[in-house]
Tab-separated table of C-alpha atoms and ligand atoms in Angstrom:
chain	number	residue	atom	x	y	z
A	66	MET	CA	66.702	-112.040	184.517
A	67	THR	CA	67.120	-115.751	183.795
A	68	ARG	CA	65.530	-118.139	181.189
A	69	ALA	CA	63.394	-119.621	183.957
A	70	ASP	CA	61.711	-116.453	184.975
A	71	GLN	CA	57.961	-116.465	184.987
A	72	ILE	CA	57.544	-112.708	184.733
A	73	THR	CA	59.742	-110.700	182.559
A	74	PHE	CA	59.977	-107.001	182.047
A	75	ASP	CA	62.303	-106.107	179.165
A	76	GLY	CA	63.114	-102.562	178.235
A	77	VAL	CA	59.689	-101.313	179.421
A	78	SER	CA	58.949	-97.583	179.226
A	79	LYS	CA	56.026	-95.634	180.114
A	80	LYS	CA	55.111	-91.702	179.937
A	81	PHE	CA	52.139	-90.028	181.276
A	82	GLY	CA	52.230	-86.932	179.244
A	83	GLU	CA	55.713	-85.464	180.053
A	84	ASN	CA	56.031	-87.522	183.055
A	85	VAL	CA	58.407	-90.432	182.671
A	86	VAL	CA	57.258	-93.034	184.867
A	87	LEU	CA	58.972	-96.168	183.926
A	88	ASP	CA	62.440	-95.826	182.254
A	89	ASP	CA	63.791	-98.663	180.042
A	90	LEU	CA	62.956	-101.045	182.993
A	91	SER	CA	64.033	-104.717	182.829
A	92	PHE	CA	63.572	-107.258	185.711
A	93	GLY	CA	62.429	-110.803	186.167
A	94	VAL	CA	60.512	-112.715	188.738
A	95	ALA	CA	60.794	-116.511	189.244
A	96	ALA	CA	57.526	-118.660	189.636
A	97	GLY	CA	56.754	-119.009	193.145
A	98	GLU	CA	58.927	-116.182	194.106
A	99	ARG	CA	57.902	-113.310	196.564
A	100	VAL	CA	58.930	-109.911	195.520
A	101	THR	CA	58.457	-106.748	197.428
A	102	LEU	CA	58.344	-103.522	195.748
A	103	ILE	CA	59.396	-100.439	197.766
A	104	GLY	CA	60.295	-96.775	196.750
A	105	PRO	CA	59.087	-93.307	197.058
A	106	SER	CA	55.771	-92.068	195.796
A	107	GLY	CA	55.357	-91.690	192.095
A	108	SER	CA	58.368	-94.175	191.604
A	109	GLY	CA	56.273	-96.371	189.354
A	110	LYS	CA	55.314	-99.252	191.446
A	111	THR	CA	51.557	-99.224	191.069
A	112	THR	CA	52.303	-98.724	187.326
A	113	ILE	CA	54.042	-102.054	187.264
A	114	LEU	CA	51.440	-103.843	188.924
A	115	ARG	CA	48.751	-102.410	186.663
A	116	MET	CA	50.639	-103.410	183.620
A	117	LEU	CA	50.861	-106.936	184.688
A	118	MET	CA	47.163	-106.770	185.247
A	119	THR	CA	46.738	-105.385	181.790
A	120	LEU	CA	45.065	-102.421	183.105
A	121	THR	CA	47.823	-99.944	181.852
A	122	GLU	CA	49.595	-100.518	178.569
A	123	PRO	CA	53.616	-99.750	178.257
A	124	ASP	CA	54.643	-97.261	175.554
A	125	SER	CA	57.465	-99.574	174.593
A	126	GLY	CA	59.245	-102.756	175.719
A	127	THR	CA	58.036	-106.298	176.466
A	128	ILE	CA	56.067	-107.874	179.329
A	129	THR	CA	55.987	-111.638	179.444
A	130	VAL	CA	54.262	-114.048	181.677
A	131	ASP	CA	55.085	-117.645	181.231
A	132	GLY	CA	56.389	-116.837	177.911
A	133	ASP	CA	53.281	-115.060	176.738
A	134	ASN	CA	53.734	-111.596	175.446
A	135	LEU	CA	51.047	-109.547	177.329
A	136	PHE	CA	50.486	-106.833	175.015
A	137	GLN	CA	51.630	-108.209	171.510
A	138	GLU	CA	50.497	-111.315	169.736
A	139	MET	CA	51.515	-113.090	166.675
A	140	ARG	CA	49.338	-112.829	163.600
A	141	ASN	CA	50.399	-114.069	160.275
A	142	GLY	CA	53.945	-114.221	161.276
A	143	THR	CA	54.208	-110.528	162.605
A	144	LEU	CA	53.903	-109.123	166.187
A	145	VAL	CA	50.990	-106.905	166.298
A	146	PRO	CA	49.162	-104.962	169.525
A	147	ALA	CA	47.217	-107.634	171.435
A	148	ARG	CA	43.363	-107.647	171.040
A	149	GLU	CA	41.020	-107.886	173.865
A	150	GLN	CA	40.708	-111.822	173.318
A	151	HIS	CA	44.669	-112.079	173.656
A	152	LEU	CA	44.513	-109.912	176.974
A	153	ARG	CA	41.843	-112.031	178.095
A	154	SER	CA	43.655	-115.184	177.788
A	155	VAL	CA	47.094	-114.048	179.239
A	156	ARG	CA	45.497	-112.397	182.487
A	157	ARG	CA	43.494	-115.433	183.382
A	158	LYS	CA	46.348	-116.717	185.865
A	159	ILE	CA	46.964	-113.180	187.174
A	160	THR	CA	44.988	-111.466	189.847
A	161	MET	CA	45.451	-108.175	191.750
A	162	VAL	CA	44.219	-106.977	195.233
A	163	PHE	CA	43.832	-103.148	195.533
A	164	GLN	CA	44.266	-100.626	197.990
A	165	GLN	CA	40.821	-99.569	198.161
A	166	TYR	CA	39.496	-103.301	198.129
A	167	ASN	CA	36.811	-102.678	195.269
A	168	LEU	CA	34.476	-105.426	196.569
A	169	PHE	CA	31.241	-105.388	194.487
A	170	PRO	CA	28.796	-103.635	196.849
A	171	ASN	CA	25.788	-105.068	195.208
A	172	MET	CA	26.746	-108.623	196.090
A	173	ARG	CA	26.948	-110.202	199.401
A	174	VAL	CA	30.459	-111.614	200.550
A	175	LEU	CA	29.907	-115.173	199.296
A	176	ARG	CA	28.736	-114.040	195.795
A	177	ASN	CA	31.837	-111.844	195.671
A	178	VAL	CA	33.986	-114.805	196.249
A	179	THR	CA	31.845	-117.299	194.018
A	180	GLU	CA	31.343	-115.178	190.939
A	181	ALA	CA	34.615	-115.694	189.148
A	182	PRO	CA	34.881	-119.300	189.969
A	183	VAL	CA	31.381	-119.914	188.613
A	184	HIS	CA	31.768	-117.740	185.495
A	185	VAL	CA	35.557	-117.867	184.805
A	186	LEU	CA	36.779	-121.222	185.966
A	187	GLY	CA	33.162	-122.884	185.266
A	188	LEU	CA	32.907	-124.384	188.570
A	189	SER	CA	29.488	-125.524	189.588
A	190	GLN	CA	27.659	-123.288	192.203
A	191	ASP	CA	28.213	-125.826	194.875
A	192	GLU	CA	31.868	-126.323	194.179
A	193	ALA	CA	32.305	-122.479	194.290
A	194	GLU	CA	30.458	-122.087	197.318
A	195	ALA	CA	32.370	-124.905	199.224
A	196	ARG	CA	35.622	-123.390	197.975
A	197	ALA	CA	34.537	-119.819	198.977
A	198	ARG	CA	33.508	-120.993	202.485
A	199	GLU	CA	37.021	-122.672	202.776
A	200	LEU	CA	38.849	-119.347	201.683
A	201	LEU	CA	36.634	-117.193	203.826
A	202	GLU	CA	37.541	-119.364	206.953
A	203	MET	CA	40.975	-119.088	205.949
A	204	VAL	CA	40.955	-115.240	206.159
A	205	GLY	CA	38.848	-115.506	209.395
A	206	LEU	CA	35.256	-114.400	207.892
A	207	ALA	CA	33.434	-117.490	208.136
A	208	ASP	CA	30.686	-115.756	209.965
A	209	LYS	CA	30.474	-112.901	207.406
A	210	ILE	CA	29.352	-115.027	204.314
A	211	ASP	CA	25.945	-113.395	203.954
A	212	ALA	CA	27.097	-109.891	205.102
A	213	HIS	CA	26.918	-106.877	202.654
A	214	PRO	CA	30.328	-105.424	201.966
A	215	ALA	CA	29.164	-102.076	203.190
A	216	HIS	CA	28.649	-103.491	206.639
A	217	LEU	CA	32.203	-104.790	206.858
A	218	SER	CA	35.242	-102.904	208.311
A	219	GLY	CA	38.000	-101.991	206.015
A	220	GLY	CA	40.177	-104.871	207.303
A	221	GLN	CA	37.201	-107.410	206.876
A	222	GLN	CA	36.710	-105.848	203.113
A	223	GLN	CA	40.234	-106.379	202.245
A	224	ARG	CA	40.387	-110.037	203.706
A	225	VAL	CA	37.228	-110.618	201.426
A	226	ALA	CA	39.162	-109.264	198.531
A	227	ILE	CA	42.122	-111.585	199.270
A	228	ALA	CA	39.925	-114.686	199.328
A	229	ARG	CA	37.977	-113.460	196.216
A	230	ALA	CA	41.469	-113.218	194.507
A	231	LEU	CA	42.446	-116.609	195.511
A	232	ALA	CA	39.224	-118.152	194.474
A	233	ILE	CA	40.393	-118.036	190.848
A	234	ARG	CA	43.492	-120.011	191.736
A	235	PRO	CA	45.981	-117.459	190.379
A	236	GLU	CA	49.560	-118.256	189.670
A	237	VAL	CA	50.411	-114.641	190.077
A	238	LEU	CA	49.145	-112.469	192.811
A	239	LEU	CA	49.485	-108.689	192.812
A	240	LEU	CA	49.257	-106.744	195.977
A	241	ASP	CA	49.307	-102.850	195.714
A	242	GLU	CA	49.456	-101.176	199.358
A	243	VAL	CA	46.742	-103.607	200.498
A	244	THR	CA	47.037	-102.377	203.873
A	245	SER	CA	47.550	-98.642	203.415
A	246	ALA	CA	43.967	-97.484	203.998
A	247	LEU	CA	43.659	-99.445	207.331
A	248	ASP	CA	44.437	-98.674	210.899
A	249	PRO	CA	47.496	-100.623	212.237
A	250	GLU	CA	45.514	-103.041	213.982
A	251	LEU	CA	43.364	-104.063	210.976
A	252	ALA	CA	46.346	-103.823	208.682
A	253	ALA	CA	48.142	-106.364	211.058
A	254	GLU	CA	45.129	-108.906	210.539
A	255	VAL	CA	45.345	-108.574	206.764
A	256	LEU	CA	49.138	-108.947	206.868
A	257	ASP	CA	48.585	-112.301	208.895
A	258	VAL	CA	46.289	-113.581	206.332
A	259	LEU	CA	48.945	-112.684	203.611
A	260	ARG	CA	51.581	-114.701	205.689
A	261	ASP	CA	49.236	-117.632	205.690
A	262	VAL	CA	48.918	-117.374	201.910
A	263	ALA	CA	52.587	-117.097	201.328
A	264	LYS	CA	53.123	-120.257	203.511
A	265	SER	CA	50.393	-122.379	202.391
A	266	THR	CA	50.460	-121.665	198.547
A	267	SER	CA	53.137	-121.428	195.840
A	268	VAL	CA	51.597	-118.421	194.202
A	269	THR	CA	54.019	-115.909	192.779
A	270	MET	CA	53.563	-112.654	194.692
A	271	LEU	CA	54.432	-108.957	193.836
A	272	CYS	CA	53.919	-106.804	196.767
A	273	VAL	CA	53.996	-103.241	197.125
A	274	THR	CA	54.103	-102.288	200.578
A	275	HIS	CA	55.579	-100.097	203.387
A	276	ALA	CA	55.216	-102.675	206.022
A	277	MET	CA	58.887	-103.589	206.535
A	278	LYS	CA	58.442	-106.453	209.085
A	279	PHE	CA	56.238	-108.200	206.625
A	280	ALA	CA	58.199	-107.802	203.720
A	281	ARG	CA	61.123	-109.175	205.606
A	282	ASP	CA	59.184	-112.210	206.624
A	283	ILE	CA	57.630	-113.250	203.319
A	284	SER	CA	59.803	-111.880	200.489
A	285	ASP	CA	62.567	-113.625	198.666
A	286	ARG	CA	63.721	-110.248	197.239
A	287	VAL	CA	63.081	-106.682	197.539
A	288	LEU	CA	63.323	-104.210	194.790
A	289	MET	CA	63.985	-100.470	195.365
A	290	PHE	CA	62.440	-98.219	192.841
A	291	ASN	CA	63.304	-94.670	192.116
A	292	GLU	CA	62.193	-92.602	189.209
A	293	GLY	CA	61.001	-95.465	187.253
A	294	ARG	CA	64.206	-97.674	187.656
A	295	ILE	CA	65.258	-100.259	189.988
A	296	ILE	CA	68.044	-98.897	191.956
A	297	GLU	CA	68.713	-101.638	194.250
A	298	SER	CA	67.656	-105.464	194.422
A	299	ALA	CA	68.651	-107.822	197.084
A	300	PRO	CA	67.166	-110.373	199.817
A	301	PRO	CA	65.241	-108.375	202.562
A	302	ALA	CA	67.792	-108.857	205.199
A	303	GLU	CA	70.434	-107.389	202.967
A	304	LEU	CA	68.461	-104.503	201.522
A	305	PHE	CA	66.962	-103.453	204.731
A	306	ASP	CA	69.887	-103.841	207.042
A	307	ALA	CA	72.700	-102.893	204.819
A	308	PRO	CA	71.299	-100.837	201.873
A	309	GLN	CA	73.965	-99.880	199.223
A	310	HIS	CA	72.502	-97.071	197.596
A	311	GLU	CA	72.271	-93.682	199.251
A	312	ARG	CA	68.835	-93.270	198.015
A	313	THR	CA	67.722	-96.504	199.568
A	314	GLN	CA	69.252	-95.480	202.790
A	315	ARG	CA	67.370	-92.218	202.844
A	316	PHE	CA	64.011	-93.794	201.853
A	317	LEU	CA	64.349	-96.468	204.747
A	318	ARG	CA	65.133	-93.831	207.202
A	319	SER	CA	62.148	-91.822	206.209
A	320	LEU	CA	59.964	-94.964	206.591
A	321	ARG	CA	61.197	-95.777	210.127
A	322	GLU	CA	60.758	-92.064	211.185
A	323	GLU	CA	57.214	-92.567	209.863
A	324	SER	CA	56.386	-95.562	211.937
B	145	MET	CA	-17.502	-64.184	180.692
B	146	ASN	CA	-19.226	-66.947	182.399
B	147	PHE	CA	-18.004	-70.462	183.258
B	148	ASP	CA	-20.735	-72.832	182.115
B	149	TRP	CA	-20.048	-75.707	184.764
B	150	GLN	CA	-22.593	-78.147	183.025
B	151	THR	CA	-20.617	-78.084	179.716
B	152	ALA	CA	-17.426	-78.484	181.726
B	153	TRP	CA	-18.933	-81.377	183.631
B	154	ASP	CA	-20.627	-83.174	180.477
B	155	SER	CA	-17.128	-82.969	178.652
B	156	VAL	CA	-15.412	-85.013	181.349
B	157	PRO	CA	-16.080	-88.550	180.099
B	158	GLN	CA	-14.820	-87.815	176.516
B	159	LEU	CA	-11.866	-85.912	177.895
B	160	LEU	CA	-11.182	-89.047	180.140
B	161	GLN	CA	-11.279	-91.188	177.142
B	162	GLY	CA	-8.615	-88.873	175.575
B	163	LEU	CA	-6.761	-89.017	178.908
B	164	LEU	CA	-6.521	-92.672	178.851
B	165	ILE	CA	-5.115	-92.767	175.322
B	166	ALA	CA	-2.412	-90.350	176.228
B	167	LEU	CA	-1.573	-92.497	179.165
B	168	GLN	CA	-1.522	-95.444	177.015
B	169	ALA	CA	0.941	-93.768	174.436
B	170	THR	CA	2.982	-92.619	177.446
B	171	ALA	CA	3.084	-96.171	178.835
B	172	LEU	CA	4.177	-97.873	175.496
B	173	GLY	CA	6.475	-94.944	174.736
B	174	TYR	CA	8.272	-95.102	178.066
B	175	VAL	CA	8.832	-98.755	178.006
B	176	LEU	CA	10.416	-98.308	174.533
B	177	ALA	CA	12.513	-95.348	175.866
B	178	LEU	CA	13.799	-97.523	178.958
B	179	VAL	CA	14.802	-100.307	176.856
B	180	LEU	CA	16.201	-98.476	173.691
B	181	GLY	CA	17.858	-95.718	175.877
B	182	LEU	CA	19.840	-98.540	177.565
B	183	ALA	CA	20.765	-100.127	174.237
B	184	PHE	CA	22.008	-96.843	172.959
B	185	ALA	CA	24.048	-96.163	176.384
B	186	LEU	CA	25.626	-99.596	175.861
B	187	ALA	CA	26.259	-99.330	172.206
B	188	ARG	CA	28.194	-95.810	172.977
B	189	ARG	CA	30.497	-97.726	175.383
B	190	SER	CA	31.115	-100.469	172.841
B	191	HIS	CA	34.750	-101.328	171.614
B	192	GLN	CA	33.368	-101.591	168.300
B	193	ALA	CA	33.527	-98.483	166.311
B	194	TRP	CA	31.000	-99.608	163.747
B	195	LEU	CA	28.289	-99.729	166.478
B	196	ARG	CA	29.422	-96.832	168.635
B	197	LEU	CA	29.795	-94.016	165.924
B	198	PRO	CA	26.509	-94.555	163.922
B	199	VAL	CA	24.550	-94.721	167.341
B	200	ALA	CA	26.369	-91.710	168.539
B	201	PHE	CA	25.259	-89.960	165.477
B	202	PHE	CA	21.782	-91.112	165.579
B	203	VAL	CA	21.260	-90.141	169.207
B	204	GLU	CA	22.677	-86.593	168.582
B	205	PHE	CA	20.488	-86.285	165.438
B	206	VAL	CA	17.321	-87.222	167.057
B	207	ARG	CA	17.978	-85.322	170.232
B	208	SER	CA	18.664	-82.171	168.320
B	209	THR	CA	15.632	-82.090	166.099
B	210	PRO	CA	12.112	-81.440	167.305
B	211	LEU	CA	9.833	-84.285	168.302
B	212	LEU	CA	6.892	-82.824	166.101
B	213	VAL	CA	9.233	-83.144	163.207
B	214	GLN	CA	9.921	-86.705	164.069
B	215	LEU	CA	6.202	-87.556	164.441
B	216	PHE	CA	5.443	-86.200	161.055
B	217	PHE	CA	8.464	-88.004	159.578
B	218	LEU	CA	7.086	-91.392	161.027
B	219	PHE	CA	3.450	-90.817	160.205
B	220	PHE	CA	3.913	-89.660	156.484
B	221	VAL	CA	7.203	-91.486	155.566
B	222	LEU	CA	6.906	-94.939	157.156
B	223	PRO	CA	3.689	-95.728	155.157
B	224	THR	CA	5.477	-94.745	151.719
B	225	VAL	CA	8.093	-97.597	152.562
B	226	GLY	CA	5.429	-99.961	153.391
B	227	LEU	CA	5.173	-99.691	157.104
B	228	GLU	CA	1.575	-99.220	157.985
B	229	LEU	CA	1.292	-98.540	161.725
B	230	SER	CA	-1.780	-97.428	163.781
B	231	PRO	CA	-1.480	-93.710	164.747
B	232	MET	CA	-1.209	-95.054	168.414
B	233	TRP	CA	1.901	-97.118	167.641
B	234	THR	CA	3.404	-94.404	165.476
B	235	GLY	CA	3.192	-92.003	168.380
B	236	ALA	CA	4.352	-94.365	170.991
B	237	ILE	CA	7.315	-95.168	168.783
B	238	GLY	CA	8.202	-91.417	167.969
B	239	LEU	CA	7.814	-90.562	171.827
B	240	GLY	CA	9.858	-93.735	172.746
B	241	VAL	CA	12.827	-93.051	170.303
B	242	HIS	CA	12.693	-89.328	171.027
B	243	TYR	CA	12.884	-90.026	174.734
B	244	ALA	CA	15.484	-92.770	174.448
B	245	THR	CA	18.074	-90.332	173.446
B	246	TYR	CA	17.470	-88.549	176.766
B	247	THR	CA	17.337	-91.648	178.770
B	248	SER	CA	20.520	-92.735	177.110
B	249	GLU	CA	22.128	-89.976	178.669
B	250	VAL	CA	20.680	-90.604	181.980
B	251	TYR	CA	22.028	-94.257	181.985
B	252	ARG	CA	25.202	-93.119	180.764
B	253	SER	CA	25.653	-90.759	183.531
B	254	GLY	CA	24.889	-93.710	185.979
B	255	ILE	CA	27.319	-95.932	184.214
B	256	ASP	CA	30.167	-93.318	184.373
B	257	GLY	CA	29.175	-92.984	188.155
B	258	VAL	CA	30.531	-96.537	188.974
B	259	PRO	CA	33.890	-96.247	190.206
B	260	ALA	CA	36.603	-97.302	187.803
B	261	GLY	CA	37.572	-99.567	190.609
B	262	GLN	CA	34.811	-101.821	190.020
B	263	TRP	CA	35.863	-102.493	186.152
B	264	GLU	CA	39.320	-102.956	187.432
B	265	ALA	CA	38.230	-105.628	190.076
B	266	ALA	CA	36.382	-107.297	187.295
B	267	THR	CA	39.352	-107.226	185.111
B	268	ALA	CA	41.466	-108.653	188.066
B	269	LEU	CA	38.966	-111.414	188.170
B	270	SER	CA	38.899	-112.012	184.504
B	271	LEU	CA	35.214	-111.793	184.587
B	272	PRO	CA	33.687	-111.641	181.153
B	273	ARG	CA	32.667	-108.222	179.816
B	274	ARG	CA	28.943	-109.149	179.455
B	275	ARG	CA	28.945	-110.361	183.047
B	276	THR	CA	30.613	-107.385	184.376
B	277	TRP	CA	27.910	-105.306	182.590
B	278	THR	CA	25.096	-107.374	183.862
B	279	ARG	CA	26.028	-108.312	187.277
B	280	ILE	CA	28.289	-105.549	188.456
B	281	ILE	CA	28.026	-102.230	186.624
B	282	LEU	CA	24.385	-102.041	185.730
B	283	PRO	CA	23.041	-103.025	189.120
B	284	GLN	CA	25.040	-100.235	190.575
B	285	ALA	CA	24.458	-97.677	187.798
B	286	ILE	CA	20.622	-98.124	187.494
B	287	PRO	CA	19.316	-97.660	191.024
B	288	ARG	CA	20.800	-94.136	191.249
B	289	VAL	CA	19.187	-93.048	188.046
B	290	VAL	CA	15.744	-94.279	188.678
B	291	PRO	CA	14.630	-90.747	189.894
B	292	ALA	CA	16.025	-89.186	186.738
B	293	LEU	CA	14.654	-91.745	184.559
B	294	GLY	CA	11.055	-91.280	186.113
B	295	ASN	CA	11.121	-87.499	185.482
B	296	TYR	CA	11.087	-88.291	181.820
B	297	ALA	CA	7.959	-90.349	182.198
B	298	ILE	CA	6.500	-87.232	183.380
B	299	SER	CA	7.946	-84.890	180.617
B	300	MET	CA	6.777	-87.625	177.980
B	301	PHE	CA	3.249	-87.539	179.029
B	302	LYS	CA	3.300	-83.701	178.769
B	303	ASP	CA	4.244	-84.216	175.256
B	304	THR	CA	1.396	-86.397	174.407
B	305	PRO	CA	-0.690	-83.452	172.985
B	306	GLN	CA	1.710	-83.251	170.198
B	307	LEU	CA	0.359	-86.685	168.973
B	308	THR	CA	-3.003	-84.795	167.999
B	309	VAL	CA	-0.973	-83.803	164.676
B	310	ILE	CA	-0.959	-87.517	163.760
B	311	THR	CA	-4.370	-88.114	164.723
B	312	VAL	CA	-3.943	-89.774	167.882
B	313	ALA	CA	-7.295	-89.257	169.667
B	314	GLU	CA	-5.646	-87.978	172.920
B	315	MET	CA	-7.129	-85.338	175.050
B	316	LEU	CA	-6.261	-82.094	173.119
B	317	SER	CA	-7.770	-83.609	170.265
B	318	VAL	CA	-10.912	-84.264	172.038
B	319	VAL	CA	-10.975	-80.770	173.211
B	320	LYS	CA	-10.572	-79.468	169.612
B	321	ALA	CA	-13.333	-81.914	168.370
B	322	LEU	CA	-15.756	-80.722	171.024
B	323	GLY	CA	-14.737	-77.178	170.814
B	324	SER	CA	-15.406	-77.137	167.278
B	325	GLN	CA	-19.078	-78.041	168.043
B	326	ASN	CA	-19.956	-75.798	170.882
B	327	PHE	CA	-17.085	-73.347	170.984
B	328	GLN	CA	-16.800	-73.394	174.670
B	329	TYR	CA	-13.253	-73.538	174.770
B	330	LEU	CA	-12.692	-72.049	178.260
B	331	GLU	CA	-14.587	-74.945	179.866
B	332	LEU	CA	-12.900	-77.534	177.838
B	333	ILE	CA	-9.337	-76.504	178.281
B	334	THR	CA	-9.875	-75.736	181.891
B	335	MET	CA	-11.234	-79.209	182.438
B	336	ALA	CA	-8.276	-80.921	180.198
B	337	GLY	CA	-5.851	-78.590	182.080
B	338	LEU	CA	-7.147	-80.290	185.353
B	339	LEU	CA	-7.073	-83.723	184.258
B	340	TYR	CA	-3.521	-83.348	182.977
B	341	LEU	CA	-2.479	-82.040	186.236
B	342	VAL	CA	-4.124	-84.863	188.258
B	343	ALA	CA	-2.586	-87.540	185.834
B	344	ALA	CA	0.919	-85.711	185.959
B	345	LEU	CA	0.767	-85.666	189.823
B	346	LEU	CA	-0.128	-89.352	189.677
B	347	ILE	CA	2.722	-90.374	187.654
B	348	ALA	CA	5.230	-88.077	189.766
B	349	TRP	CA	4.190	-89.715	193.042
B	350	PRO	CA	6.215	-92.985	192.583
B	351	VAL	CA	8.978	-90.929	191.126
B	352	ARG	CA	9.110	-88.645	194.350
B	353	ILE	CA	9.214	-91.781	196.450
B	354	ALA	CA	12.041	-93.327	194.540
B	355	GLU	CA	13.911	-89.978	194.766
B	356	ARG	CA	13.544	-89.941	198.653
B	357	ARG	CA	14.437	-93.400	198.995
B	358	TYR	CA	17.732	-92.857	197.079
B	359	ARG	CA	18.389	-89.777	198.894
B	360	LYS	CA	18.043	-91.602	202.146
B	361	GLU	CA	20.149	-94.646	201.017
B	362	ASN	CA	22.941	-92.305	200.240
B	363	ALA	CA	22.567	-89.950	203.183
C	116	ATP	N1	46.304	-92.505	184.685
C	116	ATP	C1	47.505	-91.880	184.845
C	116	ATP	N2	47.511	-90.374	184.211
C	116	ATP	C2	48.514	-89.638	184.438
C	116	ATP	N3	49.514	-89.943	185.316
C	116	ATP	C3	49.468	-91.114	186.152
C	116	ATP	C4	48.499	-92.039	185.858
C	116	ATP	N4	48.691	-93.135	186.546
C	116	ATP	C5	49.946	-92.820	187.228
C	116	ATP	N5	50.446	-91.479	186.968
C	116	ATP	C6	51.623	-91.035	187.261
C	116	ATP	O1	52.766	-91.834	187.211
C	116	ATP	C7	53.629	-91.693	188.212
C	116	ATP	C8	53.892	-93.001	189.029
C	116	ATP	O2	52.593	-93.623	189.512
C	116	ATP	P1	52.589	-94.808	190.292
C	116	ATP	O3	51.164	-94.914	190.774
C	116	ATP	O4	52.881	-96.068	189.478
C	116	ATP	O5	53.619	-94.606	191.511
C	116	ATP	P2	53.762	-95.420	192.718
C	116	ATP	O6	55.097	-95.697	192.938
C	116	ATP	O7	52.735	-96.404	192.910
C	116	ATP	O8	53.395	-94.206	194.010
C	116	ATP	P3	52.610	-94.461	195.391
C	116	ATP	O9	53.634	-94.648	196.232
C	116	ATP	O10	52.265	-92.839	195.516
C	116	ATP	O11	51.582	-95.245	195.099
C	116	ATP	C9	52.921	-90.658	189.418
C	116	ATP	O12	53.739	-89.682	189.101
C	116	ATP	C10	51.536	-90.486	188.884
C	116	ATP	O13	51.153	-89.299	189.134
C	117	MG	MG1	50.973	-96.783	194.184
């Protein structure tokens, strides 16, 4: 963790009942950095992204983004649990794409993408639509603007979800196994779109994925999680080709056997 | 015992007038139940305890006490605090508030049926809470509960005879008034029963269509 980090976790712990999910976790991510989170099921990867999205609260520890403490705010000189208003302001620059896409099924594709720009960023309808068209073109769905989400394939839905997330001009993009629900071919389309995003923007990316080739291409750093702790952290070439930790070696072997 | 067709037939115009009044009370009460029920459901999902808890208490209280008692309460107590309403409005409000406690449960189940992922996506986009309700959650929650809401219109209509105790001139009170003159209750009640049946079937018709459409959409 350095002073310049955009995102910091400091001594973050989380239990669900007796289940210790995050155990005194500390790490940082620099602005514009692309970080891939890997690790066995249940090791806490999703929980970390959900905390950054303010969907799950830590039991203890501090999480900051651009120096703002996510779950606590200063009031009358003391640090108190953050209220809704504070959460709203700190999560503005963060967004997340989910494994299950979570498009709004009652809105057509274009509305899915313009809703937040109009009502969060305050763009005019025309500005928002122009930008939505650009983004939908970028994800290869210019011809689906008027479609209902239910009529799109999973891969197409996920690409709309990526366009929708980028439409709010995020500074931090969280991606939680965005291709796990997809057939390999459709997954490849989505990953190509994300490669584009990585190349053409400077957004900070935290990405949970099992797609190792993709992780290798886009990440600056890979974090290996096990039982709520980071057990290894290194650039992808190093971590994938010469893992130091026995648990990492075993995990990577199991991934390779799977694919 | 003979069934006097002539008496039965002669009673129809007056019974129809009573039916019309019953339908009017149902329409007014139902609109109130739809609006108020939604307000209750939203209040019970509020983050503000000062709003959530009193509403939860009120809903439980109204739902657990008889409609008849509530009608009496409105009819006799409201005037003593200076609120003079016509029997029709008193009845419509009584029905509306009572059924709002049922419709609020229906709305609640519809709202709970919207996947958590929809809320999470709205949060991930920083959409304001209000906008999330009006453009994302309710448009998904309400269509699926339209049949259940419709069924309460039928129930409410069948409760209109209770309004006779607060002097609303609905169909049952017409039966009583005519019967006290000619004592031909068999004919009167038979005719009233038939008219209730026809009216209930007419109300049920669009509800069944909505049900079928919903089932098809979700097939
Ligand atoms: N809301 C919750 N209530 C109870 N337990 C939870 C909840 N959310 C997560 N957990 C538990 O916390 C642990 C970590 O979950 P998390 O989803 O962060 O793991 P993950 O690393 O993302 O795993 P996967 O690879 O399977 O997605 C798991 O044991 C999970 O069952
Ligand atoms: Mg996960």
